[in-house]
PDB file of C-alpha atoms in Angstrom:
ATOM      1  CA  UNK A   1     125.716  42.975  95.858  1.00 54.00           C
ATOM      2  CA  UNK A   2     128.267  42.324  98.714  1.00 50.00           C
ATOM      3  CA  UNK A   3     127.904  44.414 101.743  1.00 45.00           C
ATOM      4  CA  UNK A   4     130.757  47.071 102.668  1.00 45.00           C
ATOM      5  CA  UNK A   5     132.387  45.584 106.402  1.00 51.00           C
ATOM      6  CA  UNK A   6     134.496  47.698 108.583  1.00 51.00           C
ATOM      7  CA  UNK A   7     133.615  50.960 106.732  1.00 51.00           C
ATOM      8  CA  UNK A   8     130.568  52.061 107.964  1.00 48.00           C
ATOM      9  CA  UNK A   9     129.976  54.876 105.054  1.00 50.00           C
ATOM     10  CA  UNK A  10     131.076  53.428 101.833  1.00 51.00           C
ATOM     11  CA  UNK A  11     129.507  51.533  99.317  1.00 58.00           C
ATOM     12  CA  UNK A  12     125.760  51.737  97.652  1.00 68.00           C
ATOM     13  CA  UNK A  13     124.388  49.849  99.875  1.00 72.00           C
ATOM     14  CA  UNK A  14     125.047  51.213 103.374  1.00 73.00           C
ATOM     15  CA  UNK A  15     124.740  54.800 101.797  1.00 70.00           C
ATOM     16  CA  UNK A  16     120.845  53.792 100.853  1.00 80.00           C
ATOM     17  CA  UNK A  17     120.249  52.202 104.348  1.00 87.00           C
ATOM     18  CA  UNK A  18     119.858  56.325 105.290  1.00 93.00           C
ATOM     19  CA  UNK A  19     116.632  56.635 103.136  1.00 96.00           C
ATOM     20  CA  UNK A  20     113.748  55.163 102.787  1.00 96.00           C
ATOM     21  CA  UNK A  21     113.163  53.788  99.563  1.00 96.00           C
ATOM     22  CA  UNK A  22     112.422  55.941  96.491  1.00 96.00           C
ATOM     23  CA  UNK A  23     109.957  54.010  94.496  1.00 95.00           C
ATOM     24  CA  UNK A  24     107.961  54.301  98.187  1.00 96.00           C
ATOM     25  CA  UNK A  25     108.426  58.219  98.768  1.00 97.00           C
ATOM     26  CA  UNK A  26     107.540  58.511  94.920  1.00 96.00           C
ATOM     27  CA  UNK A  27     103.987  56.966  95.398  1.00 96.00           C
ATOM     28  CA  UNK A  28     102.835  58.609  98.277  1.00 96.00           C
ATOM     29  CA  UNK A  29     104.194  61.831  96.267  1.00 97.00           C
ATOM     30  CA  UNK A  30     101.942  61.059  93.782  1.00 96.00           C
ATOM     31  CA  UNK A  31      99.076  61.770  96.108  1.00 92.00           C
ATOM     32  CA  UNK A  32      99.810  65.007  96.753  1.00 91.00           C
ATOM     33  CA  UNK A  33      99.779  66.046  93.174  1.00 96.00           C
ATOM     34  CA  UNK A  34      96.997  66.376  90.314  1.00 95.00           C
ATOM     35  CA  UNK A  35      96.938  64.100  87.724  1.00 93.00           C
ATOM     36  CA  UNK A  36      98.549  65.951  85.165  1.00 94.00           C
ATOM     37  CA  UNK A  37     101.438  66.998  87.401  1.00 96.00           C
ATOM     38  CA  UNK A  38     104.506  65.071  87.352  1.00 97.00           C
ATOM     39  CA  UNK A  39     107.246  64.300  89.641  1.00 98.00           C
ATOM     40  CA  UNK A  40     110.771  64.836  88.462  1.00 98.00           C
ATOM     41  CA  UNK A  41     113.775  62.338  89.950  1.00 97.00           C
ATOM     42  CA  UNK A  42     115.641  65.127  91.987  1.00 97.00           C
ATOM     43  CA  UNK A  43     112.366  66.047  93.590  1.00 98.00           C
ATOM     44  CA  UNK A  44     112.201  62.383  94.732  1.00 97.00           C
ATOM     45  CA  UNK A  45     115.571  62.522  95.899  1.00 97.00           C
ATOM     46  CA  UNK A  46     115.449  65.671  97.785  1.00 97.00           C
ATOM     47  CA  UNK A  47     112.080  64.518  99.731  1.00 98.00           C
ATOM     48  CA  UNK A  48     113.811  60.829 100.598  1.00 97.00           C
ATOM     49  CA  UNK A  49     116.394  63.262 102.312  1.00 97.00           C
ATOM     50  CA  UNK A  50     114.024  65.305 103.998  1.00 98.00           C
ATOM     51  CA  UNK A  51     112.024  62.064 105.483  1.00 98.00           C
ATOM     52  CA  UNK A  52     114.971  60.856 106.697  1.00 97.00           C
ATOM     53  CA  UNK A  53     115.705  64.109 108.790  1.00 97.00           C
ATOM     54  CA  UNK A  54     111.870  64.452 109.573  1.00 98.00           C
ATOM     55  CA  UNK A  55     112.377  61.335 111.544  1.00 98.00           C
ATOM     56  CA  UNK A  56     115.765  61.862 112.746  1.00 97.00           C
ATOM     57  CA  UNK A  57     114.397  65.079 114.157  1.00 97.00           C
ATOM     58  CA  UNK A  58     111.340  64.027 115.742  1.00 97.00           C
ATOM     59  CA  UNK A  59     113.545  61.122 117.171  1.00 97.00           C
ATOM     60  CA  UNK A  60     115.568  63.178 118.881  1.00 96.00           C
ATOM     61  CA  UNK A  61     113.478  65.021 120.607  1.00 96.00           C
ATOM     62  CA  UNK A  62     111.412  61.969 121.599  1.00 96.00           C
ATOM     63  CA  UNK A  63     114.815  60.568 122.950  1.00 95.00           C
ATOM     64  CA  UNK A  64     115.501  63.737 125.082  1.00 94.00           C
ATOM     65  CA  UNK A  65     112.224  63.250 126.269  1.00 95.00           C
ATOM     66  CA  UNK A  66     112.976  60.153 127.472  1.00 95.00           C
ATOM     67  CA  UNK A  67     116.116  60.629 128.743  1.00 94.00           C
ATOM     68  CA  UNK A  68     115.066  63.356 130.987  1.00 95.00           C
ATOM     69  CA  UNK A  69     111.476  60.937 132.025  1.00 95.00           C
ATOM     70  CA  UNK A  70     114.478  58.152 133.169  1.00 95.00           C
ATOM     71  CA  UNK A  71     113.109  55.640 130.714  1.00 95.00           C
ATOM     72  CA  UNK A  72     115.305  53.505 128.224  1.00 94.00           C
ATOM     73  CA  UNK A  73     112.152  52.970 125.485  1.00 95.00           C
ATOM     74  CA  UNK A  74     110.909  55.519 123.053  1.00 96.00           C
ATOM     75  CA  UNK A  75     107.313  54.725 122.180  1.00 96.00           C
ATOM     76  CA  UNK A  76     104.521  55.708 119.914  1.00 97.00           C
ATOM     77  CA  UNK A  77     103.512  58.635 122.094  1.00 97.00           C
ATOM     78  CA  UNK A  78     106.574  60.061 122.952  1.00 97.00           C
ATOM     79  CA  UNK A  79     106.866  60.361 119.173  1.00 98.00           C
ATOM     80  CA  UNK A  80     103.693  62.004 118.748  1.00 98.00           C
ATOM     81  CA  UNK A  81     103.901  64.582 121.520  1.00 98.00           C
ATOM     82  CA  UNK A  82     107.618  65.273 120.002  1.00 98.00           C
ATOM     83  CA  UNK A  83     105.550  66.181 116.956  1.00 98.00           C
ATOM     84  CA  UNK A  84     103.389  68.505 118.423  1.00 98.00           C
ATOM     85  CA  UNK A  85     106.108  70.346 120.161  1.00 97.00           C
ATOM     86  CA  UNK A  86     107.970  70.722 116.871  1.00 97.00           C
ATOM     87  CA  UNK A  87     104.960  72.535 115.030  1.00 97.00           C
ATOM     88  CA  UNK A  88     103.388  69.466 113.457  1.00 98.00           C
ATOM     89  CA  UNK A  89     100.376  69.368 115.570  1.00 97.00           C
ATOM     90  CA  UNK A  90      98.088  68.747 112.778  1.00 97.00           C
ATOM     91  CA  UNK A  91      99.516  65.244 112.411  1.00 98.00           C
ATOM     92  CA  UNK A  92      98.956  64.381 116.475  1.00 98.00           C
ATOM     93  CA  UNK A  93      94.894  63.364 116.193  1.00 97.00           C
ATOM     94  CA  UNK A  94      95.264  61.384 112.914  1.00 97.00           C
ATOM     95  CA  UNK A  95      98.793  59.823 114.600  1.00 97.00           C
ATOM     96  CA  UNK A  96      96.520  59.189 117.938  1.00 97.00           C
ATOM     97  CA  UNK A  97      93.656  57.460 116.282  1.00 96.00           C
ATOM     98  CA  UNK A  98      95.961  55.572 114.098  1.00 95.00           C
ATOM     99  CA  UNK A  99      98.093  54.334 117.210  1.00 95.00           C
ATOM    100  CA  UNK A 100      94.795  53.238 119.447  1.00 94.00           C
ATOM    101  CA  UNK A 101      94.133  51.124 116.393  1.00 93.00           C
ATOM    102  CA  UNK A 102      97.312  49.326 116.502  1.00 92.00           C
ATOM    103  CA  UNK A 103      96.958  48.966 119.814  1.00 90.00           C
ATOM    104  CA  UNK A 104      93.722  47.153 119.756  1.00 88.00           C
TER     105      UNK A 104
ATOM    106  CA  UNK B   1      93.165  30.616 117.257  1.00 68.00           C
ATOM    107  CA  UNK B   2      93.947  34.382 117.156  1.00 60.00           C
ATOM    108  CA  UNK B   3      92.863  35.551 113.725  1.00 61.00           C
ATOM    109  CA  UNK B   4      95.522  38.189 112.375  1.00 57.00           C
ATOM    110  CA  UNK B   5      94.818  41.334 113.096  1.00 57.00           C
ATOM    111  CA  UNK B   6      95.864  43.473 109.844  1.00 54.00           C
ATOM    112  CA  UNK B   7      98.883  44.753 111.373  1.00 51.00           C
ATOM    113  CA  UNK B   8     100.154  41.512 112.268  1.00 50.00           C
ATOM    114  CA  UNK B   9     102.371  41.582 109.469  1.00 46.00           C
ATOM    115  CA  UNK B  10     104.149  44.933 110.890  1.00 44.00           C
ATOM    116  CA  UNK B  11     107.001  42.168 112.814  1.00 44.00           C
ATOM    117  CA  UNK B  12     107.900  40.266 110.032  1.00 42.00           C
ATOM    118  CA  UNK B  13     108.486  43.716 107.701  1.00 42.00           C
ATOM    119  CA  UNK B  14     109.799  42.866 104.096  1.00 42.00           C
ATOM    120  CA  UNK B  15     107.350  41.889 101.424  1.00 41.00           C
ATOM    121  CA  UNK B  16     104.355  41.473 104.107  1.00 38.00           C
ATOM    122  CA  UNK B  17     105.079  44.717 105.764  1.00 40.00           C
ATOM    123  CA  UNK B  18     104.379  46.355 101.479  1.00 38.00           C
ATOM    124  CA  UNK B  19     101.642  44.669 101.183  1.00 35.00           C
ATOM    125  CA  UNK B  20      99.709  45.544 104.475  1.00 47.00           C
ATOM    126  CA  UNK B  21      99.081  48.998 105.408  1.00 57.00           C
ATOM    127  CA  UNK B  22     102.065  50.606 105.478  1.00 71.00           C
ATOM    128  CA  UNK B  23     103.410  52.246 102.569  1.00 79.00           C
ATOM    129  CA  UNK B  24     107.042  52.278 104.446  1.00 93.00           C
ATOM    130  CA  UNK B  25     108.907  49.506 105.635  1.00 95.00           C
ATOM    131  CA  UNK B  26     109.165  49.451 108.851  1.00 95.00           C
ATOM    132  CA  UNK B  27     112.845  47.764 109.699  1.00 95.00           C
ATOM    133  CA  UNK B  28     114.727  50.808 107.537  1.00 96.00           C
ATOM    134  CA  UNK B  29     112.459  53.522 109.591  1.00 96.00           C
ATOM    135  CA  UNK B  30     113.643  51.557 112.609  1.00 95.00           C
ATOM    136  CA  UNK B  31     117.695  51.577 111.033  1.00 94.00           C
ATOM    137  CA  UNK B  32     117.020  55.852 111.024  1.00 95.00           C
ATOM    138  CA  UNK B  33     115.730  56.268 114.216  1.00 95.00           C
ATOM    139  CA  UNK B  34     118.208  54.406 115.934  1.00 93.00           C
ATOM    140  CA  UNK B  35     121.286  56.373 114.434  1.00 89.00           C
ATOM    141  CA  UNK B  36     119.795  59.578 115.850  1.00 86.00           C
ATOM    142  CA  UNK B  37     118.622  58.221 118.950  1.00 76.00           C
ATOM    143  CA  UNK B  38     122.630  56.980 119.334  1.00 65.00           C
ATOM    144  CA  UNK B  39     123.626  60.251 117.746  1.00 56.00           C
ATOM    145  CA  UNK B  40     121.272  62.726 118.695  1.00 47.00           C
ATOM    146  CA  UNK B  41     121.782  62.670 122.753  1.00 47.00           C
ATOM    147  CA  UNK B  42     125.539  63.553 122.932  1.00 48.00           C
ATOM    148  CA  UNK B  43     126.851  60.826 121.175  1.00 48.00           C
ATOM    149  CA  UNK B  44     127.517  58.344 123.974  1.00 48.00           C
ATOM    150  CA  UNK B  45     126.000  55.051 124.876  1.00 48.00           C
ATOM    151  CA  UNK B  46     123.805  57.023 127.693  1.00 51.00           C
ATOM    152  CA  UNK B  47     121.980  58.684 124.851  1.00 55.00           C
ATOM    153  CA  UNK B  48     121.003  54.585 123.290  1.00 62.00           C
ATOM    154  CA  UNK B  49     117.573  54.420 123.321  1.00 80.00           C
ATOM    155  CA  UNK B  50     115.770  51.245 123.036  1.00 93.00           C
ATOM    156  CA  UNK B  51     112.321  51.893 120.458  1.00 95.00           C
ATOM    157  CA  UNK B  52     109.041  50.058 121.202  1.00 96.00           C
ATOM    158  CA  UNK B  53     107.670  47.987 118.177  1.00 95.00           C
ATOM    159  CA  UNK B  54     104.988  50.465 117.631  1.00 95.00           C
ATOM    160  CA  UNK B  55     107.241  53.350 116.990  1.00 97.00           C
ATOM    161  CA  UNK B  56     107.971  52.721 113.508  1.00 96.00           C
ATOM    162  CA  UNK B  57     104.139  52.432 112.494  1.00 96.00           C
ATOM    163  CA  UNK B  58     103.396  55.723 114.144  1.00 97.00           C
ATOM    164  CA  UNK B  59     106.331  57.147 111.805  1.00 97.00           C
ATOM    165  CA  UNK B  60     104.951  54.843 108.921  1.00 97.00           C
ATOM    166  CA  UNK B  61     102.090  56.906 108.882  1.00 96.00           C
ATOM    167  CA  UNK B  62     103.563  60.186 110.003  1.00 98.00           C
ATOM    168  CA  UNK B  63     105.951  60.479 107.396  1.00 98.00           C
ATOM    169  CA  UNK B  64     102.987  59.812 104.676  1.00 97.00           C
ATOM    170  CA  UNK B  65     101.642  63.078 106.175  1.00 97.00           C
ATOM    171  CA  UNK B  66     104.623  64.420 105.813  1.00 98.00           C
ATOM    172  CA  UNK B  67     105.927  63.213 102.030  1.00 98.00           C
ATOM    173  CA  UNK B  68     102.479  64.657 101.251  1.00 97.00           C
ATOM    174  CA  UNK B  69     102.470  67.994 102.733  1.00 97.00           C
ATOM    175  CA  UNK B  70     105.644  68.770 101.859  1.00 98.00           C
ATOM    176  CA  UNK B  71     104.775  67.530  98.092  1.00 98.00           C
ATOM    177  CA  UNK B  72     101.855  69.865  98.152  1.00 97.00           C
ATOM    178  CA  UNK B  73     103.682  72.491  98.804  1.00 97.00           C
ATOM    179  CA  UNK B  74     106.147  72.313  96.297  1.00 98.00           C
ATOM    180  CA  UNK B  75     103.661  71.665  93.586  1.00 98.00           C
ATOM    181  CA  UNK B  76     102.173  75.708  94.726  1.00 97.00           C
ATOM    182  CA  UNK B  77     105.801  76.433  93.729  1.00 97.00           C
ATOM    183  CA  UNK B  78     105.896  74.567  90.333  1.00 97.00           C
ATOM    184  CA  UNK B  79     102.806  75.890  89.716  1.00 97.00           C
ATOM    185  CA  UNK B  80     104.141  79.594  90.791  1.00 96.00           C
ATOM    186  CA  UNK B  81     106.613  78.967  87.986  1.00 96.00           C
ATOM    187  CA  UNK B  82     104.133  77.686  85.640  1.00 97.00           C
ATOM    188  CA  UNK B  83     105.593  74.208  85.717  1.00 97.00           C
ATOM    189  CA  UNK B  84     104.013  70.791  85.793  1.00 97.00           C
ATOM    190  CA  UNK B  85     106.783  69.218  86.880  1.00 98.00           C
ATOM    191  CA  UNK B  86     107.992  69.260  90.470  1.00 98.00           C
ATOM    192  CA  UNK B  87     111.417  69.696  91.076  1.00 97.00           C
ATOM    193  CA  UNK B  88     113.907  69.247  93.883  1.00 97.00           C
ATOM    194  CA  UNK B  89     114.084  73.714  93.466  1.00 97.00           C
ATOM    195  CA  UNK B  90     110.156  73.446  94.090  1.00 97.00           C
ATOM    196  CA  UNK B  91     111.005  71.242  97.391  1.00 98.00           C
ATOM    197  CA  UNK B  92     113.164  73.879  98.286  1.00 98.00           C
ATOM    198  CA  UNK B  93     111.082  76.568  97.939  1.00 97.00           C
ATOM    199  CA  UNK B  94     108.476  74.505  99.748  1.00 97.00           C
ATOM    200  CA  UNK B  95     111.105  74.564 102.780  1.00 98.00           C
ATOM    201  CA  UNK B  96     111.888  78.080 102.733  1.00 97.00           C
ATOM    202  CA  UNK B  97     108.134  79.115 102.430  1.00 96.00           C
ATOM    203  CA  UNK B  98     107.047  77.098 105.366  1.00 96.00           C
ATOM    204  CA  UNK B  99     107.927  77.874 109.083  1.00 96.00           C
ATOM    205  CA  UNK B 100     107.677  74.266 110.324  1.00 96.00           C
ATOM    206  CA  UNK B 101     110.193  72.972 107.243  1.00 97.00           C
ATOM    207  CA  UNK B 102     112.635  75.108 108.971  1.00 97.00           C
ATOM    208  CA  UNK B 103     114.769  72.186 109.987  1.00 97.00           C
ATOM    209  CA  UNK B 104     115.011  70.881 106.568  1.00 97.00           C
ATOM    210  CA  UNK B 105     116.545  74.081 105.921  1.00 96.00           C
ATOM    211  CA  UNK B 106     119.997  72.492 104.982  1.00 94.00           C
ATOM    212  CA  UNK B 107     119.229  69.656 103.619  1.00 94.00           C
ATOM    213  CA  UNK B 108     117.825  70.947 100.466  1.00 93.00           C
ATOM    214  CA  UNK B 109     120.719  73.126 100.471  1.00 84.00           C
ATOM    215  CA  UNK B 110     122.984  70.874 100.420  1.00 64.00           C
ATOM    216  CA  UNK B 111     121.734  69.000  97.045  1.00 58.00           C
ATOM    217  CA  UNK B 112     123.457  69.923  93.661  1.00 57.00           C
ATOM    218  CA  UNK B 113     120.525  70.135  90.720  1.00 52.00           C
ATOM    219  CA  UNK B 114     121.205  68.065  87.735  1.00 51.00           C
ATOM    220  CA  UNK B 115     122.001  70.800  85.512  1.00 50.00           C
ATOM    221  CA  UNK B 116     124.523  71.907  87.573  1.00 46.00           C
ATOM    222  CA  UNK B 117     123.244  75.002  89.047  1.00 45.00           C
ATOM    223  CA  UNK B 118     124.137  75.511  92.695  1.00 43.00           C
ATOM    224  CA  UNK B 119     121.590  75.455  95.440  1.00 44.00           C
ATOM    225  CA  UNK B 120     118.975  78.405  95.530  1.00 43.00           C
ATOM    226  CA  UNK B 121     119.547  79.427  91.633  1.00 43.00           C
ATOM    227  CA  UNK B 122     117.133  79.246  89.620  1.00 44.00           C
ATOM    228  CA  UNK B 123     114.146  80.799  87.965  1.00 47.00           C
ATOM    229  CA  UNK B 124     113.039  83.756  89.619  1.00 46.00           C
ATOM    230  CA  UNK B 125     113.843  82.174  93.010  1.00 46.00           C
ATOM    231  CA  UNK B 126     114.666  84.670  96.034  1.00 50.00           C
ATOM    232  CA  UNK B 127     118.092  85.561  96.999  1.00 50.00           C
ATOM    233  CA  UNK B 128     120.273  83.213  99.311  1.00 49.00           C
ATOM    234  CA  UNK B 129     119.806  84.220 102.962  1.00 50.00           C
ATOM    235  CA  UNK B 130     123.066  86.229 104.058  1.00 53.00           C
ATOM    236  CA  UNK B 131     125.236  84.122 105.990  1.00 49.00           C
ATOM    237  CA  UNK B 132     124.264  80.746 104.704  1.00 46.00           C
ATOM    238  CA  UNK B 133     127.192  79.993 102.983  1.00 49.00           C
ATOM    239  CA  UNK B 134     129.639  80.874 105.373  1.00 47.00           C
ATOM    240  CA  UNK B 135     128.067  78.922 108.546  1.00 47.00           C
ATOM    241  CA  UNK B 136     125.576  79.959 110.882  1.00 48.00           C
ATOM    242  CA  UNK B 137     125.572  83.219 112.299  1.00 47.00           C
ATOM    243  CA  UNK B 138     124.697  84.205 116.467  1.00 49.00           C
TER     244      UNK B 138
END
């Protein structure tokens, strides 16, 4: 499969670089459901979408962030404290641990 | 010799990045953020932001919380509807139900079901927000 050049939005290919893969999303969807649920395509579809602005989002406001701080780099906890600010505080503890971890 | 740590692999991305921890590959979460950090500051070069190599495993496992909160959620609506099946409706029920999915607001609008049915039809779902269609309003 040839990549589109000069056209930034057409073709497969570049239109998929927006989402994170399905079979991925689909997976970790899984988890959140019993075992006799099931998960239909569009539902797999519409979350890909929504991950894609989830991070878009929190991106943004990391960027501001930085932007008004004077710095050119947006790291792991400007992320985080974006996602506290934007109501998903219950993810900043797990996302804290998680990043010391790295770290070491 | 440094012994790999288990995140080692989190540089190189493709097949070693599936196989270690994360369950996202890191170089597309990278691809995203960087159109809305170009994108999301006024749209000129002063808005580029560089990203640190450890921003994409923070979202790695951020947007597993996410994918799975938001999937919970819609399964209380397939269940509401006595469903086992989740469906992109359920997601978007999930969204309207839930203050902090606000944002996502318009991007489960904005997806046709496969049967054809518009946006916000279906069974026994609430009626469409005024205003919605037409733009924002204030």
């Amino acid at each position: 499969m040839s990549e589109a050049v000069g056209t930034p939005e057409s073709g497969g290919a570049k239109e998929q670089e927006r989402f994170l893969p399905i079979a991925n999303i689909g997976r970790i969807m899984r988890r959140g459901v019993p075992e006799n649920g099931k998960i239909a395509k569009d539902a797999k579809e519409s979350i890909q979408e929504c991950v894609s602005e989830f991070i878009s989002f929190i991106t943004s406001e990391a960027s501001d962030k930085c932007m008004k701080e004077k710095r050119k780099t947006i790291n792991g906890d400007d992320l985080i404290w974006s996602m506290g600010t934007l109501g998903f505080e219950d993810y900043v503890e797990p996302l804290k641990l998680y990043l010391k971890l790295y770290r070491e | 010799m440094r012994l790999p740590s288990p995140y080692s692999g989190v540089f190189r991305g493709g097949s070693t990045a599936r196989t270690g921890p994360h369950a996202l590959p890191l170089a597309r979460i990278k691809k995203i953020m960087k159109r809305s950090a170009r994108d999301g500051s006024g749209g000129d070069s002063a808005g580029a932001r560089m990203i640190s190599c450890e921003a994409p495993v923070v979202f790695s496992s951020a947007c597993e919380l996410f994918v799975a909160e938001l999937t919970r959620a819609a399964w209380d609506s397939t269940l509401e509807g006595r469903r086992r099946t989740v469906h992109a409706e359920d997601v978007a029920a999930a969204v309207r139900d839930t203050n902090v999915f606000d944002f996502l607001v318009d991007v489960v609008k904005a997806r046709p079901s496969d049967d054809g049915v518009s946006a916000g039809d279906g069974e026994g779902s609430v009626a469409p927000a005024v205003g919605v269609h037409g733009g924002m309003q204030g």
